[in-house]
Coordinates of C-alpha atoms in Angstrom, one line a residue:
Chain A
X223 CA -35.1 -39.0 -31.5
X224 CA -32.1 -38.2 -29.1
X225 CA -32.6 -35.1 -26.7
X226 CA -29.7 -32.7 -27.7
X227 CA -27.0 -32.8 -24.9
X228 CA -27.0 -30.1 -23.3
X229 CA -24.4 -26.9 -22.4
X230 CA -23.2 -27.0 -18.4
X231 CA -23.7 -24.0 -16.6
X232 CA -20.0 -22.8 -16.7
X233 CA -20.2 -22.8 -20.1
X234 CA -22.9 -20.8 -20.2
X235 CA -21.5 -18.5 -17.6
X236 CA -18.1 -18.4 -19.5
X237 CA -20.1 -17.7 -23.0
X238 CA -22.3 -14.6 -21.0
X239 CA -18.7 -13.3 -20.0
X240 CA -17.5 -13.7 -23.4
X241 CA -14.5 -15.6 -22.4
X242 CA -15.2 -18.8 -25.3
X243 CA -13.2 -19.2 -28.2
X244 CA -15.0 -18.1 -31.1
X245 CA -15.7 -21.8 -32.7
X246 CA -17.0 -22.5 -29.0
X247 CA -18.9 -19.8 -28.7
X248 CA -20.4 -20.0 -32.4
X249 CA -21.7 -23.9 -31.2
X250 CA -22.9 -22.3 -28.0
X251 CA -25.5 -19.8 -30.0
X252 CA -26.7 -22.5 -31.8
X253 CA -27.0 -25.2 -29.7
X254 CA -29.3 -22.2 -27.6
X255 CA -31.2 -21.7 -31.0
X256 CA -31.8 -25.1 -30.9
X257 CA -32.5 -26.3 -27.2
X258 CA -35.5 -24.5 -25.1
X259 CA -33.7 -25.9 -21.7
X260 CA -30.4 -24.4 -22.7
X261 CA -32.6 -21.1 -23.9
X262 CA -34.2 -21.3 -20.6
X263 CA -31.1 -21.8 -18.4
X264 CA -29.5 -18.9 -20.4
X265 CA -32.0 -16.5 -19.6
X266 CA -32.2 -17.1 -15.9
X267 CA -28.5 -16.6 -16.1
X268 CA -28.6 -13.1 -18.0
X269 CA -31.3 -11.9 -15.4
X270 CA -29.4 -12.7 -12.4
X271 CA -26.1 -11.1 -14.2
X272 CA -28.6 -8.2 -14.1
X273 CA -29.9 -8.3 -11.1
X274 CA -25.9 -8.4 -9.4
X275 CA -24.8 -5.7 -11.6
X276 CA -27.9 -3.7 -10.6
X277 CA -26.9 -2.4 -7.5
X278 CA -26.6 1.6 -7.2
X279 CA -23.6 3.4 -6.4
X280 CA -23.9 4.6 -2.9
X281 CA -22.6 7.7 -2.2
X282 CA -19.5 8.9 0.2
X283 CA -20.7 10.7 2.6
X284 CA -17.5 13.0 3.3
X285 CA -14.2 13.9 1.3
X286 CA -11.9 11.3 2.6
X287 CA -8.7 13.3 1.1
X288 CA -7.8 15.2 4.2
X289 CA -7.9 12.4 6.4
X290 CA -5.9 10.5 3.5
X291 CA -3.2 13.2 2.9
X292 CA -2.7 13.6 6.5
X293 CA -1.6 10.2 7.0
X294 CA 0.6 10.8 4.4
X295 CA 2.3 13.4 5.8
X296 CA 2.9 11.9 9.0
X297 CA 4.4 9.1 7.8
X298 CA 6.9 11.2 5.8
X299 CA 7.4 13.6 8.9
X300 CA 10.9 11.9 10.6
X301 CA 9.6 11.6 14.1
X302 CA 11.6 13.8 16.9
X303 CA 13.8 11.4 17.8
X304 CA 14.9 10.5 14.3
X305 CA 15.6 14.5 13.8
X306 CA 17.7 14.0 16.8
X307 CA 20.2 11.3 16.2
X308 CA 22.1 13.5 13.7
X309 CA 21.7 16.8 16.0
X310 CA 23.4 14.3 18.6
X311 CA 26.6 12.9 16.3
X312 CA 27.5 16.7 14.7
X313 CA 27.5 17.5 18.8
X314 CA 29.7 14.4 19.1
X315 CA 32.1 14.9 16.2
X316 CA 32.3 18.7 17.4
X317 CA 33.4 17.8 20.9
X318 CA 36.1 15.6 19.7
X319 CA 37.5 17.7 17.3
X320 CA 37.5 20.0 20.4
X321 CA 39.5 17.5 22.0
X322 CA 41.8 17.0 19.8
X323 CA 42.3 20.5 18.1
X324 CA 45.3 21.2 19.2
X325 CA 47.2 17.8 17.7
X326 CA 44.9 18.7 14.5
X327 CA 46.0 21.8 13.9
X328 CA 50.1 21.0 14.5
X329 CA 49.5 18.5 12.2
X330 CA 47.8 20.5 9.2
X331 CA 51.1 22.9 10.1
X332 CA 53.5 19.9 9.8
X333 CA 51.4 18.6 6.6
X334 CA 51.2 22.1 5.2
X335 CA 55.7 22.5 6.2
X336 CA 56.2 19.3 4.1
X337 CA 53.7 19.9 1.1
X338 CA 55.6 23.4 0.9
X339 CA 58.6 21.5 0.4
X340 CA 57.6 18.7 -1.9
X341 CA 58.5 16.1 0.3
X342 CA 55.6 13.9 0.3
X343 CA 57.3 10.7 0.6
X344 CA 59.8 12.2 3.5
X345 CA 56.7 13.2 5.5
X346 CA 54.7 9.6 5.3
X347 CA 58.0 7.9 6.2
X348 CA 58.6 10.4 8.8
X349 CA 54.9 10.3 9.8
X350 CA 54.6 6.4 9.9
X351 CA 57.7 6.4 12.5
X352 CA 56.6 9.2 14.5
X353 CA 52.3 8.1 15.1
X354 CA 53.2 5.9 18.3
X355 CA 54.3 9.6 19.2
X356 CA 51.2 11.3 17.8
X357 CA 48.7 9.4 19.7
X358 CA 50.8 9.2 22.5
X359 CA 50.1 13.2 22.1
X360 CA 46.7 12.9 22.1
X361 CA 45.9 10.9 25.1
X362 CA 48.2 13.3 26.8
X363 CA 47.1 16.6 25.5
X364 CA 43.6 15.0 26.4
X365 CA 44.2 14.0 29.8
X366 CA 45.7 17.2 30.9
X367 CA 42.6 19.0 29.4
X368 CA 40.1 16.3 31.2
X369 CA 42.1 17.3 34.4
X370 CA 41.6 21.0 34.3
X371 CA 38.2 20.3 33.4
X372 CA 37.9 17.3 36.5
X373 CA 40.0 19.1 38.5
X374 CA 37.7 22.0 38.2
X375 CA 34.7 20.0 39.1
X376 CA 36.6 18.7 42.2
X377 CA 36.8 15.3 40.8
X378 CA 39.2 12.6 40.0
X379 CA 40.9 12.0 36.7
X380 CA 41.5 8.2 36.3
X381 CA 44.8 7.2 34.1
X382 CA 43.8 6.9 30.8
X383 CA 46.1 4.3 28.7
X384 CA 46.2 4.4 25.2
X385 CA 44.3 1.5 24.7
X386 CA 41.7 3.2 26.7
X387 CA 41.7 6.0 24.2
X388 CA 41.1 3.5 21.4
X389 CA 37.8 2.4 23.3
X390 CA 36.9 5.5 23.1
X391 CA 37.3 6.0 19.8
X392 CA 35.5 2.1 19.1
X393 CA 32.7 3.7 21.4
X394 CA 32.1 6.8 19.1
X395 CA 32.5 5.0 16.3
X396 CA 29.8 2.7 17.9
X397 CA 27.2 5.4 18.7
X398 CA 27.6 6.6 15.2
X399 CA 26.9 3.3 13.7
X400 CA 24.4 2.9 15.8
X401 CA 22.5 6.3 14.9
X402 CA 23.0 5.8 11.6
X403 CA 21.5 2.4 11.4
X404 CA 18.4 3.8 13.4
X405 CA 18.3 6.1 10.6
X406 CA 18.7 3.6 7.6
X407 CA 15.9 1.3 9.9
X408 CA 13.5 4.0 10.1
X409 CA 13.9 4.9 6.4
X410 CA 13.8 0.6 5.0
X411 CA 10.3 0.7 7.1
X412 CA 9.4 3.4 5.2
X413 CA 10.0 1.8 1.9
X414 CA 8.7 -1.2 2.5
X415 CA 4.9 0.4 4.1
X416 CA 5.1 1.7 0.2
Chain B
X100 CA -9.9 26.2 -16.0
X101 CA -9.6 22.3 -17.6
X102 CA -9.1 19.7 -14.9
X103 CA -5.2 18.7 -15.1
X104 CA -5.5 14.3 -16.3
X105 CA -4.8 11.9 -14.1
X106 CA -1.0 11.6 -15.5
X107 CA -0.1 14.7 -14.8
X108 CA -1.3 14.3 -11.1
X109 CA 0.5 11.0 -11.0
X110 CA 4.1 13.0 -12.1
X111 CA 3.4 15.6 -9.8
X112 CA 2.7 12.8 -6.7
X113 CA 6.1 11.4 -7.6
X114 CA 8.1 14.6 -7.8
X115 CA 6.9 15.0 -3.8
X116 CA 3.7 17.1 -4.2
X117 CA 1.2 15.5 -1.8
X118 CA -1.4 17.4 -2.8
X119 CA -1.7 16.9 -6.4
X120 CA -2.6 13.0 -5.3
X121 CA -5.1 14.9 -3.1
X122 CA -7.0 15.8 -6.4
X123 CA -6.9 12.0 -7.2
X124 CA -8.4 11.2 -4.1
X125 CA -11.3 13.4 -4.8
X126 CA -11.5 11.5 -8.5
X127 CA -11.8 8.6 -7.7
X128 CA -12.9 7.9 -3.7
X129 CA -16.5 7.5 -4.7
X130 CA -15.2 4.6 -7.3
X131 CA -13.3 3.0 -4.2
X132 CA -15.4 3.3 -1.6
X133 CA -18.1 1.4 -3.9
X134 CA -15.8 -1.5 -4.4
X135 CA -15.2 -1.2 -0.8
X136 CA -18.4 -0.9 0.4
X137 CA -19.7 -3.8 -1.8
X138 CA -17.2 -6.2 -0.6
X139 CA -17.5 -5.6 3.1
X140 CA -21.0 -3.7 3.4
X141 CA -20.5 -1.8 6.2
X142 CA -20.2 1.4 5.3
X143 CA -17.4 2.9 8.0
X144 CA -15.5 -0.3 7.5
X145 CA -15.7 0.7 4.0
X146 CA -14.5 4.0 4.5
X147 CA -11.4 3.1 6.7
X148 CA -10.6 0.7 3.7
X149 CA -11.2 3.2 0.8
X150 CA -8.5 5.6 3.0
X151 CA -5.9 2.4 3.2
X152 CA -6.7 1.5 -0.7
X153 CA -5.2 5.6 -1.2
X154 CA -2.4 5.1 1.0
X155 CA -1.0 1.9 -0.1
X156 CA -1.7 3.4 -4.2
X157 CA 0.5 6.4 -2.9
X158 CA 3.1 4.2 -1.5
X159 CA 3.3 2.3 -4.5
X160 CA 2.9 4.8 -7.2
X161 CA 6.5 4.7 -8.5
X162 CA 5.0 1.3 -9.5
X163 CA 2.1 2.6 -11.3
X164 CA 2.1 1.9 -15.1
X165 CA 1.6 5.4 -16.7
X166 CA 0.3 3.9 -19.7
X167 CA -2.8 2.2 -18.3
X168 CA -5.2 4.0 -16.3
X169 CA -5.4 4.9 -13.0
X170 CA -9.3 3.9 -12.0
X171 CA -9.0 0.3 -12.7
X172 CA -5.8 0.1 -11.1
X173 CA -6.7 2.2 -7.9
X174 CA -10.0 0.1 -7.6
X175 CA -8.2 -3.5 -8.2
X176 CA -6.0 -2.4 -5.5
X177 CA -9.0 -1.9 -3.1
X178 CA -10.6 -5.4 -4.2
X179 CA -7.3 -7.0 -3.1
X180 CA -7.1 -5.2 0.0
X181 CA -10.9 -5.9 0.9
X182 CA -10.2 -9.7 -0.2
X183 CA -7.4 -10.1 2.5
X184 CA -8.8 -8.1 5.0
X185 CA -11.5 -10.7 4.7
X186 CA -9.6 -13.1 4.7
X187 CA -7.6 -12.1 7.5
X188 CA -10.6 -13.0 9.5
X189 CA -11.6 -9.3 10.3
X190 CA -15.2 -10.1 8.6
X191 CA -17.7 -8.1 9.8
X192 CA -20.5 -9.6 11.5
X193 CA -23.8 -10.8 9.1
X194 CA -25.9 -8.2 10.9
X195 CA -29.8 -9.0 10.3
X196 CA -31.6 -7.2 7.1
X197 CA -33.1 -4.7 9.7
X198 CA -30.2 -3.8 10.7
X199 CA -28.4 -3.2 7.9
X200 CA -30.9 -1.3 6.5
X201 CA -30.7 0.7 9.9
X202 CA -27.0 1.4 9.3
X203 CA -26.9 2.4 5.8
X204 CA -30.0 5.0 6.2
X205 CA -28.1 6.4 10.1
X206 CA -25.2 7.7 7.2
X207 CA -27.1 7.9 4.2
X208 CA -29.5 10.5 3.9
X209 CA -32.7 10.0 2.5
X210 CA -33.9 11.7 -0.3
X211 CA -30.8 10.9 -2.5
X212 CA -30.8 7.5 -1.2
X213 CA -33.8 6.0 -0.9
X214 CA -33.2 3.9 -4.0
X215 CA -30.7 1.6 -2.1
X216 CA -33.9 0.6 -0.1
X217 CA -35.4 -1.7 -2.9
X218 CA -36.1 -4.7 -2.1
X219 CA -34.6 -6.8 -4.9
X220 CA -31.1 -4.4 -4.5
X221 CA -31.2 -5.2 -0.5
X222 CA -31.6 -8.7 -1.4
X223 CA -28.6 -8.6 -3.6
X224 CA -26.3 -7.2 -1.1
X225 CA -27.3 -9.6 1.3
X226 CA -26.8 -12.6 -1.0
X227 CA -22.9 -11.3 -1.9
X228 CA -21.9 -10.6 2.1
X229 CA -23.4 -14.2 2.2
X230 CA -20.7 -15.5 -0.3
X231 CA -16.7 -16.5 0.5
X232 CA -14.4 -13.9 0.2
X233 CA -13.0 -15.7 -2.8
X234 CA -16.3 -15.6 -4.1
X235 CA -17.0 -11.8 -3.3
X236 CA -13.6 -11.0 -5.0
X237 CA -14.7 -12.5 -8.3
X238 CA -18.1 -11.4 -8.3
X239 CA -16.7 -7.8 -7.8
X240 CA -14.2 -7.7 -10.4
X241 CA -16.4 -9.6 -13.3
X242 CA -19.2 -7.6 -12.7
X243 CA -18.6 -4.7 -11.1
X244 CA -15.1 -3.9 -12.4
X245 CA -15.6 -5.7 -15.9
X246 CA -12.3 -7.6 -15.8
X247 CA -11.9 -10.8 -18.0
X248 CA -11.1 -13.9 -16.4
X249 CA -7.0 -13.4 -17.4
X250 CA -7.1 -10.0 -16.0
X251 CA -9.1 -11.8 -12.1
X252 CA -6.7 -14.3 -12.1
X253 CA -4.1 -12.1 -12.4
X254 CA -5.5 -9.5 -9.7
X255 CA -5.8 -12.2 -7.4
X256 CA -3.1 -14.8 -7.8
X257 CA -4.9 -17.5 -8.8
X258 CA -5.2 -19.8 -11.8
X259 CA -8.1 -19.1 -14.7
X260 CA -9.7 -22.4 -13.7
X261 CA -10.1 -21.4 -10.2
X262 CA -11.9 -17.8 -11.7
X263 CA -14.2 -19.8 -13.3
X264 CA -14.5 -22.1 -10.6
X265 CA -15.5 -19.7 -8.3
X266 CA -17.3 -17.2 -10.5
X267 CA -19.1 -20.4 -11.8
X268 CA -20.0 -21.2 -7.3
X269 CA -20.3 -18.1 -6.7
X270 CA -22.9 -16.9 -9.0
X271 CA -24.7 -20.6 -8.4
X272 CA -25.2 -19.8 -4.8
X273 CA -26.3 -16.1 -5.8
X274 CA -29.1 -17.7 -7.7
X275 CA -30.3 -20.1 -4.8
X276 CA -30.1 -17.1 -2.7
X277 CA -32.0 -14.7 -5.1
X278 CA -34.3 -17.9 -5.9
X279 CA -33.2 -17.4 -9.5
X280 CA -32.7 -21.1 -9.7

């Protein structure tokens, strides 16, 4: 008479976890009602099963939320520089409105004079030919202000072209970029430590 | 007062209140720290990983499935973390039985604890920190966190023949070690 062959350990593991297909697992439980190795085999494999999943919980010995929330909340605190970077552009944007205030406000006058007189379209012509002028203004109106304030200081006011005033403008325009990407860095970190 | 469920916690945690995942914390710490300490064994490694497994589950808890529950989920997270942490190479030193015994018993106190002192239980825990990683993972989630091999191989990123690969080593070695063999 043959010796039955018999079931491979994974086999066996895989019919302990229950993870055979029911006609596989139907042949398993009698092929072990059959075979004393396989029997033998099986049981060894149930006590160790027992043995792993015998270990005791084990007790914390401290309440680990406040440690937990605390890191929470200070990685959703903005740090002090982060709270600064806006603080620091409204204090930009305010000191060039200052600067330019006056050419602001005659232009809300002129834009208010035409709007009372319907005349959109005279206005934007009028106001295309006449910007050369307008930002000619500007550096003007700005330089004379610069001076009182250089002069005042007992220093020396450089001549300021116009294409100088546009660097300044590029500059601003830089910073603000600038802070604002620092701010849309600092937030995309955020995200992506979730 | 009835203890608000976990769901409710979770919609709370989302609308900004910190302190309603606080509350699930306290739920489920003890459940995490266990997975923790099992896969790494030293208990304020464990700790510092149970703390981690919270703040990456907060981070990605507009993520979470509402429908399925929020042990299993919170506790695979802390397998997978403890799996590449391992793996990362940050494995803690095999320290000798004595002393392991010594570290568990300097933080745990006695009277409640003295059951982890068994023999066959110490022998255990000593066998699993003696396995892979890979190996510790598996072990932890078939046993520990009752998770069918579709459900590991998802966990982990691996294929169901590599489960039952490694469950199949794994648990092989655990029997030469346990000298159930």
């Amino acid at each position: 008479m043959t010796e039955p062959e018999h079931i491979d350990s994974e086999q066996l593991q895989a019919y302990l976890d229950q993870e055979l297909r029911p006609d596989e697992e139907k042949a398993v439980a009698l092929h072990l009602a059959e075979c004393a190795v396989c029997e033998r085999e099986f049981a060894r494999l149930r006590a160790l099963f027992r043995e792993i999943e015998s270990l005791p919980v084990v007790d914390l010995d401290r309440d680990l939320s406040p440690t937990v929330l605390d890191a929470i909340r200070s990685t959703q605190a903005p740090s002090v520089t982060m709270r600064m970077i806006p603080l620091f552009q409204a204090a930009l944007a305010a000191i060039l409105l200052g600067l330019q205030w006056p050419v602001i406000r005659s232009g809300f006058l002129r834009l208010s004079a035409t709007l009372d007189h319907w005349n959109i379209q005279a206005w934007l012509q009028q106001e295309a030919v006449s910007i050369q002028n307008v930002l000619a203004g500007i550096v003007l109106r700005t330089r004379a202000w610069m001076e009182g304030l250089f002069t005042g200081l007992g220093s020396h006011v450089p001549a300021w072209p116009v294409s100088a005033w546009w660097l300044a403008l590029a500059g601003v325009f830089s910073l603000w970029l600038l802070g604002n990407g620092f701010l849309l860095r600092n937030i995309e970190r955020r995200k992506n430590r979730r | 007062m009835n203890a608000p469920p976990d769901g409710e916690l979770i919609g709370r945690c989302r609308n900004g209140d910190v302190e309603a995942f606080g509350e699930l914390v306290r739920r489920y710490q003890q459940a995490v720290f266990n997975v923790c300490f099992r896969m790494l064994e030293e208990l304020r490694e464990a700790e510092d990983l149970t703390q981690e497994s919270f703040l990456r589950a907060y981070r990605k808890l507009e993520t979470f499935d509402m429908e399925r529950p929020f042990g299993p989920w919170i506790r695979r997270l802390a397998a997978n973390l403890c799996l590449n942490h391992l793996e990362k190479g940050r494995i803690p030193q095999m320290p000798l039985d004595e002393e392991r015994d010594q570290s568990i018993e300097s933080v745990v106190p006695d009277p409640e604890r003295h059951h982890i002192r068994e023999e066959s239980q110490k022998r255990v825990r000593a066998a699993i920190m003696e396995l892979p990683p890979k190996y510790r993972a598996v072990i932890e989630l078939r046993h520990f966190q009752t998770m069918d091999y579709a459900e590991i191989a998802k966990t982990l990123s691996i294929p169901i023949s590599d489960v039952k690969s490694h469950l199949h080593r794994a648990r092989r070695r655990l029997a030469e070690r346990l000298g159930n063999d």
